[in-house]
Amino acid sequence: MKILPSEITPYTNYLNRRKFIKSSIATSLVLGTSTGLQANHASNQNIYDNQLDENDSLNSFEEITTYNNFYEFGMGKTDPAENSGDFKPKPWSISLEGLINNPQVLDLEKLLQKVTIEDRVYRLRCVEAWSMVIPWQGFPLAEIIKIADPLSSAKFIQFETVFRPEEMPGQKRRSLPWPYVEGLRIDEAMHPLTILSTGLYGHDLLNQSGAPLRLVVPWKYGFKSIKSISSIRFVDKQPDATWPMLAPSEYGFYSNVNNLVDHPRWSQGTERRIGEFKRRKTMMYNGYEEDVSHLYKGMDLKKYY
Ligand SMILES: Nc1nc2c(c(=O)[nH]1)N[C@H]1C(S)=C(S)[C@@H](COP(=O)(O)O)O[C@H]1N2
Ligand SMILES: [Mo]
C-alpha cells in the first residue's frame, strides 16, 4: 500500500473531501488505493467530530501508523510498524464471557455485517503527553454489549489482547505481563463515544494500529485503547489493567485525561501534538468534558486518576 506525502490533511480539507465522496459506498479516503480490504468500510455519512475545531488538523496516515505504542511488537515507537509483519489478523474471533446471557465466540466477519461502521474523528492523548487526531472507522462498543446481554451483576468489562508469541515478537520477552488487559466501568463502555475501531483513513487497521479490532476511548489516556482484542469479559469487580497493575502510583484504572492531575514524573498540563513543535494545553477529559463529565460526578479525580 502506498501512502502519498500529501496526506497531512487539514481537518477542513478532510471534511470537504468527505462531502465530495459522499455518493460512493465503499469510501476510501486514501484516493487511488483499492486493496479490496475496504469492504467493511461502507461508512455512514455522519462524521462524529463535534468537539474538534479548526486547530485540530488530522495527523497523516504515515504519522498514525509509524509512531505507535504496542509492546507486543517492541517498546520503541517505530517497533510496531517494523515488527508486526507476521501478525495474522484474519480470520479473527472475539469471545464474549462472564456475567452475560449470551456467552459466545463471535466471528469478526459476521459481526461486521451486523453493525454500522461510522466515521469518528477523535483526539488520542497518550499518558506520555503526545497526541494525535485520527479519523477512525468503527462502531459503538455498546453494540457488542447488546449482543452479550449482561446480567445486572456485571459492573465492569475486561478486555484482553491475543497472546501469540510466534507472531508478536515482543511477547517472547517480559516487558509486560502478557496478555495485555484493560477495563472499563460498564457505563463508560456503553457511552456512545466509546468505539471498537476496524480502520482509519478508510483502510482496515494495519497490524501496528491494533488489527483487526481495537478499542478507542477518546477521553482517556491512550493505554486504555487496547489493541487486537480477543476477549471481552463481563465482571462484577474492577478488573486488572496492565499499566495500573505494573505501576499503580503512576497509572490509575480510570486514567481520564486530566490536565490538573500530573503523572508523578511529568506534567499532564500540556501535550505535544505529533507533527507540531509548540506544546498545546491539554484539555480536561481531552476536550470531551461536555460529553463525559457526568460519568464521574461526585468522584474525587485526584483519588480516582
Ligand atoms: N495490546 C496493547 N494495546 C495497547 C498498547 C500495547 O502496548 N498493547 N499500548 C497502548 C498505548 S500506551 C497507547 S498510547 C495506544 C497507542 O495507540 P496507537 O499506537 O494506535 O497510537 O495503544 C494502547 N493499546
Ligand atoms: Mo500510551
CSV table of C-alpha atoms and ligand atoms in Angstrom, one decimal:
chain,number,residue,atom,x,y,z
A,1,MET,CA,0.0,0.0,0.0
A,2,LYS,CA,1.3,3.4,-0.9
A,3,ILE,CA,0.6,6.5,1.1
A,4,LEU,CA,1.1,9.8,-0.5
A,5,PRO,CA,3.1,12.5,1.2
A,6,SER,CA,0.1,14.9,0.7
A,7,GLU,CA,-1.7,13.0,3.4
A,8,ILE,CA,-1.1,15.6,6.0
A,9,THR,CA,-4.7,16.6,5.6
A,10,PRO,CA,-6.0,19.6,7.3
A,11,TYR,CA,-9.2,18.9,9.1
A,12,THR,CA,-11.4,21.2,6.9
A,13,ASN,CA,-10.0,19.6,3.8
A,14,TYR,CA,-10.9,16.2,5.2
A,15,LEU,CA,-14.5,17.4,5.7
A,16,ASN,CA,-14.7,18.8,2.2
A,17,ARG,CA,-13.3,15.7,0.8
A,18,ARG,CA,-15.9,13.7,2.7
A,19,LYS,CA,-18.6,15.8,1.1
A,20,PHE,CA,-17.0,15.2,-2.3
A,21,ILE,CA,-17.1,11.5,-2.0
A,22,LYS,CA,-20.4,11.3,-0.3
A,23,SER,CA,-22.0,9.3,-3.0
A,24,SER,CA,-19.5,6.4,-3.1
A,25,ILE,CA,-20.4,3.5,-0.9
A,26,ALA,CA,-17.1,1.9,0.0
A,27,THR,CA,-15.3,5.1,0.8
A,28,SER,CA,-11.6,5.3,0.7
A,29,LEU,CA,-10.1,8.5,2.0
A,30,VAL,CA,-6.8,7.5,0.6
A,31,LEU,CA,-7.5,8.3,-3.0
A,32,GLY,CA,-6.3,5.9,-5.6
A,33,THR,CA,-6.0,2.9,-3.3
A,34,SER,CA,-8.1,-0.2,-3.7
A,35,THR,CA,-6.8,-3.1,-1.7
A,36,GLY,CA,-10.0,-5.0,-1.5
A,37,LEU,CA,-9.7,-4.8,2.2
A,38,GLN,CA,-12.2,-2.0,2.5
A,39,ALA,CA,-15.4,-3.8,2.1
A,40,ASN,CA,-16.2,-3.3,5.7
A,41,HIS,CA,-15.9,0.4,5.5
A,42,ALA,CA,-19.1,1.4,3.9
A,43,SER,CA,-19.2,4.2,6.4
A,44,ASN,CA,-22.2,6.2,7.1
A,45,GLN,CA,-22.2,9.9,6.3
A,46,ASN,CA,-22.2,11.3,9.8
A,47,ILE,CA,-18.7,12.1,10.9
A,48,TYR,CA,-18.7,12.4,14.7
A,49,ASP,CA,-16.4,15.3,15.3
A,50,ASN,CA,-18.4,17.8,17.3
A,51,GLN,CA,-15.6,18.5,19.8
A,52,LEU,CA,-12.9,19.2,17.3
A,53,ASP,CA,-12.1,22.7,15.9
A,54,GLU,CA,-10.1,24.2,13.1
A,55,ASN,CA,-6.9,23.8,15.1
A,56,ASP,CA,-7.3,20.1,15.0
A,57,SER,CA,-5.6,19.1,11.8
A,58,LEU,CA,-5.7,15.4,11.1
A,59,ASN,CA,-2.5,13.6,11.6
A,60,SER,CA,-1.3,11.9,8.4
A,61,PHE,CA,-1.7,8.1,7.8
A,62,GLU,CA,2.1,7.9,7.9
A,63,GLU,CA,2.3,9.6,11.4
A,64,ILE,CA,-0.6,7.5,12.8
A,65,THR,CA,1.0,4.2,11.6
A,66,THR,CA,4.7,4.8,12.3
A,67,TYR,CA,4.6,6.3,15.8
A,68,ASN,CA,2.9,3.7,18.0
A,69,ASN,CA,2.8,2.0,21.3
A,70,PHE,CA,2.2,-1.7,21.0
A,71,TYR,CA,4.6,-3.5,23.3
A,72,GLU,CA,3.7,-6.9,21.8
A,73,PHE,CA,5.9,-5.8,19.0
A,74,GLY,CA,8.6,-4.0,21.0
A,75,MET,CA,8.9,-1.0,23.2
A,76,GLY,CA,10.1,1.6,20.7
A,77,LYS,CA,7.7,3.9,18.8
A,78,THR,CA,8.8,2.5,15.4
A,79,ASP,CA,8.9,-1.1,16.6
A,80,PRO,CA,5.2,-1.9,16.0
A,81,ALA,CA,5.4,-0.8,12.3
A,82,GLU,CA,8.7,-2.6,11.8
A,83,ASN,CA,8.0,-5.9,13.7
A,84,SER,CA,4.3,-6.6,13.1
A,85,GLY,CA,4.6,-8.1,9.6
A,86,ASP,CA,4.0,-11.7,10.7
A,87,PHE,CA,0.9,-11.0,12.6
A,88,LYS,CA,-2.3,-12.5,11.2
A,89,PRO,CA,-5.5,-10.5,11.9
A,90,LYS,CA,-7.6,-12.7,9.7
A,91,PRO,CA,-9.6,-14.8,10.4
A,92,TRP,CA,-10.5,-13.4,13.8
A,93,SER,CA,-12.9,-14.2,16.6
A,94,ILE,CA,-13.8,-12.5,19.9
A,95,SER,CA,-15.1,-14.4,22.8
A,96,LEU,CA,-17.8,-12.9,25.0
A,97,GLU,CA,-17.5,-14.2,28.5
A,98,GLY,CA,-18.6,-13.8,32.1
A,99,LEU,CA,-21.8,-12.3,33.6
A,100,ILE,CA,-23.9,-12.3,30.4
A,101,ASN,CA,-26.9,-14.1,29.0
A,102,ASN,CA,-25.3,-14.9,25.6
A,103,PRO,CA,-21.7,-16.1,26.1
A,104,GLN,CA,-20.3,-17.0,22.6
A,105,VAL,CA,-17.4,-16.8,20.3
A,106,LEU,CA,-18.1,-14.1,17.6
A,107,ASP,CA,-16.7,-14.4,14.2
A,108,LEU,CA,-15.5,-10.9,13.3
A,109,GLU,CA,-16.5,-11.0,9.6
A,110,LYS,CA,-20.0,-12.0,10.6
A,111,LEU,CA,-20.2,-9.4,13.4
A,112,LEU,CA,-19.2,-6.7,10.9
A,113,GLN,CA,-22.1,-7.5,8.7
A,114,LYS,CA,-24.5,-6.7,11.6
A,115,VAL,CA,-23.0,-3.4,12.7
A,116,THR,CA,-22.9,0.0,11.1
A,117,ILE,CA,-19.4,1.3,10.6
A,118,GLU,CA,-19.2,5.0,11.4
A,119,ASP,CA,-16.5,7.7,11.0
A,120,ARG,CA,-15.3,9.2,14.2
A,121,VAL,CA,-12.6,11.8,14.2
A,122,TYR,CA,-11.1,11.8,17.7
A,123,ARG,CA,-8.1,13.2,19.6
A,124,LEU,CA,-5.9,10.5,21.1
A,125,ARG,CA,-3.8,11.6,24.1
A,126,CYS,CA,-1.1,9.3,25.3
A,127,VAL,CA,-0.1,9.4,29.0
A,128,GLU,CA,3.4,10.2,27.8
A,129,ALA,CA,1.9,13.6,26.8
A,130,TRP,CA,1.9,13.3,23.0
A,131,SER,CA,-1.3,13.4,21.0
A,132,MET,CA,-2.8,12.9,17.5
A,133,VAL,CA,-6.0,13.5,15.7
A,134,ILE,CA,-7.2,10.3,14.0
A,135,PRO,CA,-10.1,9.6,11.6
A,136,TRP,CA,-11.3,6.2,12.8
A,137,GLN,CA,-13.8,3.9,11.4
A,138,GLY,CA,-15.6,1.8,13.9
A,139,PHE,CA,-18.9,1.0,15.7
A,140,PRO,CA,-20.1,1.7,19.3
A,141,LEU,CA,-18.9,-0.9,21.8
A,142,ALA,CA,-22.5,-0.7,23.0
A,143,GLU,CA,-23.4,-2.9,20.0
A,144,ILE,CA,-21.4,-5.8,21.3
A,145,ILE,CA,-22.7,-5.2,24.9
A,146,LYS,CA,-26.2,-5.6,23.5
A,147,ILE,CA,-25.3,-8.9,21.8
A,148,ALA,CA,-23.7,-10.1,25.1
A,149,ASP,CA,-26.8,-9.1,27.1
A,150,PRO,CA,-25.1,-8.5,30.5
A,151,LEU,CA,-26.7,-9.6,33.8
A,152,SER,CA,-27.4,-6.8,36.3
A,153,SER,CA,-24.4,-8.0,38.3
A,154,ALA,CA,-22.0,-7.1,35.5
A,155,LYS,CA,-20.4,-3.7,36.6
A,156,PHE,CA,-17.2,-3.7,34.6
A,157,ILE,CA,-15.7,-5.1,31.4
A,158,GLN,CA,-12.3,-6.6,31.0
A,159,PHE,CA,-10.6,-6.7,27.5
A,160,GLU,CA,-7.8,-9.0,26.6
A,161,THR,CA,-5.3,-8.8,23.7
A,162,VAL,CA,-4.4,-12.0,21.9
A,163,PHE,CA,-1.3,-14.0,23.1
A,164,ARG,CA,0.7,-15.2,20.1
A,165,PRO,CA,4.4,-15.0,20.8
A,166,GLU,CA,5.2,-16.6,17.4
A,167,GLU,CA,3.6,-13.6,15.7
A,168,MET,CA,4.2,-11.0,18.3
A,169,PRO,CA,8.0,-11.0,19.0
A,170,GLY,CA,7.6,-8.6,22.0
A,171,GLN,CA,5.7,-11.3,23.8
A,172,LYS,CA,8.8,-13.5,23.9
A,173,ARG,CA,10.1,-11.0,26.5
A,174,ARG,CA,8.6,-10.0,29.8
A,175,SER,CA,8.5,-6.3,29.1
A,176,LEU,CA,4.8,-6.5,30.3
A,177,PRO,CA,2.8,-9.4,31.8
A,178,TRP,CA,1.0,-11.0,28.9
A,179,PRO,CA,-1.6,-10.9,27.7
A,180,TYR,CA,-2.3,-7.1,27.8
A,181,VAL,CA,-5.5,-6.4,29.6
A,182,GLU,CA,-7.7,-3.3,30.1
A,183,GLY,CA,-11.0,-2.5,31.6
A,184,LEU,CA,-13.9,-0.1,31.7
A,185,ARG,CA,-16.8,0.5,34.0
A,186,ILE,CA,-19.9,-0.6,32.2
A,187,ASP,CA,-21.4,2.9,31.9
A,188,GLU,CA,-18.1,4.1,30.3
A,189,ALA,CA,-18.3,1.1,28.0
A,190,MET,CA,-21.9,1.9,27.0
A,191,HIS,CA,-21.1,5.6,26.3
A,192,PRO,CA,-21.7,6.5,22.6
A,193,LEU,CA,-18.2,7.9,22.3
A,194,THR,CA,-16.6,4.5,23.1
A,195,ILE,CA,-16.0,2.6,19.9
A,196,LEU,CA,-14.4,-0.5,18.6
A,197,SER,CA,-12.3,0.5,15.6
A,198,THR,CA,-11.7,-1.6,12.5
A,199,GLY,CA,-9.9,1.0,10.4
A,200,LEU,CA,-8.7,4.5,9.8
A,201,TYR,CA,-8.5,6.8,6.8
A,202,GLY,CA,-10.8,4.3,5.1
A,203,HIS,CA,-8.3,1.4,5.4
A,204,ASP,CA,-8.5,-1.6,7.6
A,205,LEU,CA,-6.3,-1.2,10.6
A,206,LEU,CA,-2.7,-2.0,10.0
A,207,ASN,CA,-1.2,-4.5,12.4
A,208,GLN,CA,0.6,-1.8,14.3
A,209,SER,CA,-2.7,0.1,15.0
A,210,GLY,CA,-4.3,-3.0,16.6
A,211,ALA,CA,-5.8,-5.0,13.7
A,212,PRO,CA,-8.3,-6.2,13.3
A,213,LEU,CA,-10.2,-4.6,16.2
A,214,ARG,CA,-9.1,-2.2,18.9
A,215,LEU,CA,-10.9,-0.1,21.5
A,216,VAL,CA,-10.9,3.7,21.3
A,217,VAL,CA,-11.9,5.8,24.3
A,218,PRO,CA,-11.1,9.4,23.4
A,219,TRP,CA,-11.4,11.0,26.8
A,220,LYS,CA,-8.9,8.6,28.4
A,221,TYR,CA,-5.1,8.2,28.1
A,222,GLY,CA,-4.1,6.0,25.2
A,223,PHE,CA,-3.2,2.9,27.1
A,224,LYS,CA,-6.9,2.3,27.7
A,225,SER,CA,-7.3,1.8,23.9
A,226,ILE,CA,-6.4,-1.9,23.9
A,227,LYS,CA,-5.4,-3.4,20.6
A,228,SER,CA,-6.1,-6.7,18.8
A,229,ILE,CA,-8.9,-7.7,21.2
A,230,SER,CA,-9.6,-11.4,21.6
A,231,SER,CA,-11.9,-11.5,24.5
A,232,ILE,CA,-14.4,-9.3,26.3
A,233,ARG,CA,-15.3,-10.4,29.8
A,234,PHE,CA,-18.1,-9.0,32.0
A,235,VAL,CA,-17.3,-9.0,35.7
A,236,ASP,CA,-18.7,-7.6,38.9
A,237,LYS,CA,-15.5,-6.0,40.3
A,238,GLN,CA,-13.0,-3.6,38.9
A,239,PRO,CA,-10.7,-5.8,36.8
A,240,ASP,CA,-6.9,-5.7,36.4
A,241,ALA,CA,-5.5,-3.5,33.7
A,242,THR,CA,-1.9,-3.9,32.6
A,243,TRP,CA,-0.4,-0.5,33.4
A,244,PRO,CA,-2.2,0.1,36.7
A,245,MET,CA,-1.1,-3.4,37.7
A,246,LEU,CA,2.5,-2.7,36.9
A,247,ALA,CA,2.8,0.8,38.4
A,248,PRO,CA,-0.4,1.7,40.4
A,249,SER,CA,1.0,5.0,41.6
A,250,GLU,CA,1.6,6.2,38.0
A,251,TYR,CA,-1.4,4.7,36.2
A,252,GLY,CA,-4.9,4.5,37.6
A,253,PHE,CA,-7.8,2.4,36.5
A,254,TYR,CA,-9.8,5.4,35.3
A,255,SER,CA,-7.0,7.2,33.5
A,256,ASN,CA,-9.2,10.0,32.3
A,257,VAL,CA,-7.2,12.8,30.6
A,258,ASN,CA,-6.9,15.4,33.4
A,259,ASN,CA,-4.7,18.4,33.0
A,260,LEU,CA,-4.9,19.1,36.7
A,261,VAL,CA,-3.6,15.7,37.9
A,262,ASP,CA,0.1,15.2,36.9
A,263,HIS,CA,1.8,11.9,36.4
A,264,PRO,CA,4.3,11.6,39.3
A,265,ARG,CA,7.2,12.0,36.8
A,266,TRP,CA,5.9,14.7,34.4
A,267,SER,CA,3.2,17.3,33.9
A,268,GLN,CA,-0.1,16.4,32.2
A,269,GLY,CA,-0.9,20.1,31.7
A,270,THR,CA,0.5,20.2,28.2
A,271,GLU,CA,1.0,17.9,25.3
A,272,ARG,CA,2.9,17.7,22.0
A,273,ARG,CA,0.7,17.1,19.0
A,274,ILE,CA,2.7,14.8,16.7
A,275,GLY,CA,3.9,16.9,13.8
A,276,GLU,CA,3.9,20.2,15.8
A,277,PHE,CA,6.7,21.9,17.6
A,278,LYS,CA,5.0,24.1,20.1
A,279,ARG,CA,3.3,22.4,23.0
A,280,ARG,CA,-0.5,22.7,23.4
A,281,LYS,CA,-2.5,23.0,26.6
A,282,THR,CA,-4.2,19.7,27.5
A,283,MET,CA,-7.9,19.9,27.9
A,284,MET,CA,-9.9,18.3,30.7
A,285,TYR,CA,-11.2,14.9,29.5
A,286,ASN,CA,-9.2,15.6,26.3
A,287,GLY,CA,-11.8,18.1,25.2
A,288,TYR,CA,-14.8,15.7,25.7
A,289,GLU,CA,-15.8,17.2,29.1
A,290,GLU,CA,-19.4,18.1,28.0
A,291,ASP,CA,-19.9,14.5,26.8
A,292,VAL,CA,-18.5,12.6,29.7
A,293,SER,CA,-18.1,14.6,32.9
A,294,HIS,CA,-21.5,13.3,34.2
A,295,LEU,CA,-20.0,9.8,34.4
A,296,TYR,CA,-17.7,11.0,37.2
A,297,LYS,CA,-19.9,13.4,39.1
A,298,GLY,CA,-19.0,13.4,42.8
A,299,MET,CA,-15.8,11.4,42.3
A,300,ASP,CA,-12.5,12.7,43.7
A,301,LEU,CA,-10.5,12.8,40.5
A,302,LYS,CA,-7.2,13.0,42.4
A,303,LYS,CA,-8.0,9.7,44.1
A,304,TYR,CA,-9.6,8.0,41.0
A,305,TYR,CA,-7.0,9.0,38.5
B,1,LIG,N1,-2.4,-4.7,23.4
B,1,LIG,C1,-1.9,-3.5,23.5
B,1,LIG,N2,-2.7,-2.4,23.4
B,1,LIG,C2,-2.2,-1.2,23.5
B,1,LIG,C3,-0.8,-0.9,23.9
B,1,LIG,C4,0.0,-2.1,24.0
B,1,LIG,O1,1.2,-2.0,24.3
B,1,LIG,N3,-0.5,-3.3,23.8
B,1,LIG,N4,-0.4,0.4,24.1
B,1,LIG,C5,-1.4,1.4,24.5
B,1,LIG,C6,-0.9,2.7,24.5
B,1,LIG,S1,0.2,3.1,25.8
B,1,LIG,C7,-1.3,3.7,23.6
B,1,LIG,S2,-0.8,5.3,23.8
B,1,LIG,C8,-2.1,3.3,22.4
B,1,LIG,C9,-1.5,3.8,21.2
B,1,LIG,O2,-2.3,3.6,20.1
B,1,LIG,P1,-1.7,4.0,18.6
B,1,LIG,O3,-0.4,3.3,18.5
B,1,LIG,O4,-2.7,3.5,17.7
B,1,LIG,O5,-1.5,5.4,18.6
B,1,LIG,O6,-2.4,1.9,22.3
B,1,LIG,C10,-2.6,1.3,23.6
B,1,LIG,N5,-3.0,-0.1,23.3
B,2,MO,MO,0.2,5.5,25.8
